[in-house]
Short mmCIF file of C-alpha atoms in Angstrom, two decimals:
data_model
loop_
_atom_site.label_atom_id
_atom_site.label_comp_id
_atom_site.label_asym_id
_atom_site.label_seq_id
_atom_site.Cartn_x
_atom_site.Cartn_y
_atom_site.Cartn_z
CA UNK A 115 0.00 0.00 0.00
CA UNK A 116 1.22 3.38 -0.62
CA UNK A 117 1.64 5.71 2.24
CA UNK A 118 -1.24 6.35 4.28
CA UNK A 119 -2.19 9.41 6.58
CA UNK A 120 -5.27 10.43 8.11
CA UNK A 121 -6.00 13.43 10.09
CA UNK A 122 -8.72 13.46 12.19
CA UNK A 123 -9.97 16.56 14.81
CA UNK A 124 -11.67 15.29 18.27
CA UNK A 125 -13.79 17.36 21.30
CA UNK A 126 -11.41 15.91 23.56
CA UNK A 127 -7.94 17.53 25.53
CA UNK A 128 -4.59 16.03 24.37
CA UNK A 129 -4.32 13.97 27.31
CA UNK A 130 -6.99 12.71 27.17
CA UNK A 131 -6.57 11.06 23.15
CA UNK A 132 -2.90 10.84 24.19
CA UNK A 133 -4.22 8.18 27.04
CA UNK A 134 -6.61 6.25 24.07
CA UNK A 135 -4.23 6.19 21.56
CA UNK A 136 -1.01 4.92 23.44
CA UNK A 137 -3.05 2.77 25.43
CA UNK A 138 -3.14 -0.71 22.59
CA UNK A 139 -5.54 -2.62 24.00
CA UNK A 140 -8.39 0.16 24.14
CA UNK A 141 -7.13 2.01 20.84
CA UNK A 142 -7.20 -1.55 18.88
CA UNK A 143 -11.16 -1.59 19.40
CA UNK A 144 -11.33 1.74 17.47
CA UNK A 145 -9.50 -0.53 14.66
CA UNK A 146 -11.85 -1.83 12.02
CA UNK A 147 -10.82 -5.29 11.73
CA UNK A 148 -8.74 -6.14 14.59
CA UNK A 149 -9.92 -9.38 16.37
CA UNK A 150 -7.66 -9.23 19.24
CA UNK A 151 -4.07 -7.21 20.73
CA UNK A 152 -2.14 -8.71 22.83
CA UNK A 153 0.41 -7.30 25.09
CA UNK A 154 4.18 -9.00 24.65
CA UNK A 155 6.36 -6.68 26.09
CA UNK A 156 5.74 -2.87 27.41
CA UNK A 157 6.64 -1.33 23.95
CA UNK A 158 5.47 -5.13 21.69
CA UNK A 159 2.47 -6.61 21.02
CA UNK A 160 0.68 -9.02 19.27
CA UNK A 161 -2.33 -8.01 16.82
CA UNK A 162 -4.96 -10.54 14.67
CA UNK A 163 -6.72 -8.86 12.30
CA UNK A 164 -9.41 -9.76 10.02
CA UNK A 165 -10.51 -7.70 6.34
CA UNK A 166 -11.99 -8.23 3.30
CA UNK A 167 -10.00 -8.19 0.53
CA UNK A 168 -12.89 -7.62 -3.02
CA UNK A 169 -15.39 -10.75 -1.65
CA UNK A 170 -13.34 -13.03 0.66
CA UNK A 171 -11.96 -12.67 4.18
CA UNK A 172 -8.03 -12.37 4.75
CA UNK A 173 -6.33 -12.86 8.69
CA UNK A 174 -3.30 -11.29 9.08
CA UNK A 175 -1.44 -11.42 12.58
CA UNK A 176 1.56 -8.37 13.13
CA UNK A 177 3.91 -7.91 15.56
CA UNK A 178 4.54 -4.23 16.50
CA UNK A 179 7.32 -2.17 18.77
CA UNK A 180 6.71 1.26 19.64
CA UNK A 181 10.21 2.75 19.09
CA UNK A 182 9.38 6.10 20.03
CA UNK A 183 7.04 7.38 22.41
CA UNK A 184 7.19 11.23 23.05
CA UNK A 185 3.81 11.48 25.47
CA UNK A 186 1.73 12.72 24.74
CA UNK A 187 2.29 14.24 21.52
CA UNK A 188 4.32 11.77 19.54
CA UNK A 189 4.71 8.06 18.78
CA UNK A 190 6.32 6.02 16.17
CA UNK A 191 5.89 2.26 16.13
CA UNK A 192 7.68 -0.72 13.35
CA UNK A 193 6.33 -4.24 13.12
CA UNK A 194 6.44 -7.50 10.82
CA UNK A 195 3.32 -10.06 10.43
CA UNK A 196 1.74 -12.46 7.87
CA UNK A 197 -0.94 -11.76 5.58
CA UNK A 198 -2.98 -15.38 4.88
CA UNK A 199 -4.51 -16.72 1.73
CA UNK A 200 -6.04 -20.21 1.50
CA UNK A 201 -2.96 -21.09 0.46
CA UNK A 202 -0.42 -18.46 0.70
CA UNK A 203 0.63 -16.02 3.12
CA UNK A 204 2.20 -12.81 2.47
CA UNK A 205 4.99 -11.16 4.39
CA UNK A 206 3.77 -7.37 6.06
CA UNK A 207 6.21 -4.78 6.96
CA UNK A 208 4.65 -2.21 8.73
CA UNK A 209 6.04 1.42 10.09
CA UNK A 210 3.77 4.11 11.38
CA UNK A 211 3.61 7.82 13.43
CA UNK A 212 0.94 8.72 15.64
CA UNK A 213 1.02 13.13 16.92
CA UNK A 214 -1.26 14.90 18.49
CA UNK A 215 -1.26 19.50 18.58
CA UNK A 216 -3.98 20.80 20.79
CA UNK A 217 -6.11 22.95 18.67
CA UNK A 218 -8.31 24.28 21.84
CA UNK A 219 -8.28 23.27 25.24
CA UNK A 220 -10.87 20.15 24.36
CA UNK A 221 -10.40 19.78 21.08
CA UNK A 222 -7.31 17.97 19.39
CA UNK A 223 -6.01 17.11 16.08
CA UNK A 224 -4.37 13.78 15.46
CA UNK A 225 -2.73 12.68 12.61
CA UNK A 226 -2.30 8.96 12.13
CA UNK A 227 0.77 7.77 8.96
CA UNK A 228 1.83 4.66 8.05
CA UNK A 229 3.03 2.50 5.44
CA UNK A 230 2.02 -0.86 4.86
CA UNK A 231 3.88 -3.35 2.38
CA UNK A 232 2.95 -6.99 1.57
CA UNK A 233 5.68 -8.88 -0.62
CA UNK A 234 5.98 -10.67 -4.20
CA UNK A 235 3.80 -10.19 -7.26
CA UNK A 236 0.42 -10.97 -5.31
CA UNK A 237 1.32 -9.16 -2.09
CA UNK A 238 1.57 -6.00 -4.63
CA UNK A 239 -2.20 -6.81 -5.75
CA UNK A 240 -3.17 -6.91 -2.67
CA UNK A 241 -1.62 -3.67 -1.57
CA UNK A 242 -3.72 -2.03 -4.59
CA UNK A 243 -7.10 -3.26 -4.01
CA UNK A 244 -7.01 -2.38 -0.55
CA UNK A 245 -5.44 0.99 -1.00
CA UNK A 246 -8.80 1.67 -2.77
CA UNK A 247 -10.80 0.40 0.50
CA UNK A 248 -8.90 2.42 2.60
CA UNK A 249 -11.68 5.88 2.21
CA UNK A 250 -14.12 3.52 4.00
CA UNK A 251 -11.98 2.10 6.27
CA UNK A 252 -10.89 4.95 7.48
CA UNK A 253 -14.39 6.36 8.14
CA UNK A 254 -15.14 4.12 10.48
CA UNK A 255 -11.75 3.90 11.82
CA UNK A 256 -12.45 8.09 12.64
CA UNK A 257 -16.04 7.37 14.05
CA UNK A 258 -14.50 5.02 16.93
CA UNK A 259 -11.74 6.96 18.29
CA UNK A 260 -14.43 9.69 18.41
CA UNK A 261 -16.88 7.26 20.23
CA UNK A 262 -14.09 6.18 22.34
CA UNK A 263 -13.47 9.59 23.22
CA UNK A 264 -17.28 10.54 23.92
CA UNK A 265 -17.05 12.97 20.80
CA UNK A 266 -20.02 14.16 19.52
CA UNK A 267 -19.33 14.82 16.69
#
């Protein structure tokens, strides 16, 4: 997948997203997709995932380190996992940034990037078709941090 960023503006103070979003366990259920997080290490962890991919279902389980964590305005995580076929499996490598800027004293602007690669020919089709799901993805990706936050709107 190319690049990815989203930028998304919450009613909530910084440390108050800063607490969701570096927490794993409660920011994976804002995750469309993710099945389960577990926590390895204090800076690893353990994700299952589950997407659809045009009309069938693909798992994929990732391993990610936070490498950075600047609270509670910046955080950069790596991580490796599998992507599973029926009878293939795919290699991810994953690298991503999480900051945070207060725009008002409850309201905060986070910006989520990341890059996610799958390898050989049909990791690169995959990458394409679900670069073009990402829009929707993403929408309700935005709509749970803002429910996990209590944000209106």
């Amino acid at each position: 997948m190319p690049e990815i960023s989203k930028e998304i503006i919450v009613n909530a103070p910084l440390q108050k997203t800063w607490e969701l979003v570096s927490d794993m366990e409660r920011f994976s259920l804002c995750i469309p997709g993710c099945k389960e997080v577990r926590t390895v290490s204090e800076t690893e962890f353990d994700w299952k995932l589950e997407t659809k991919v045009l009309r069938t279902t693909r798992k994929a389980t990732a391993r990610t380190t936070a490498v950075k964590m600047e609270p509670p305005t910046h955080a950069e995580f790596v991580g490796e996992g599998r992507l599973f076929e029926r009878s293939n499996h795919y290699k991810l490598t994953i690298t991503g940034t999480t900051d945070l800027e207060t725009l008002a004293q409850d309201r905060t602007r986070i910006v989520f990037s990341g890059d996610v690669r799958a390898s050989g020919l049909g990791g690169a089709i995959i990458e394409k078709v679900a670069a073009g799901q990402m829009g929707g993805l993403f929408d309700e990706f935005e709509q749970n941090i803002k429910k996990a936050l209590a944000d209106g709107g």
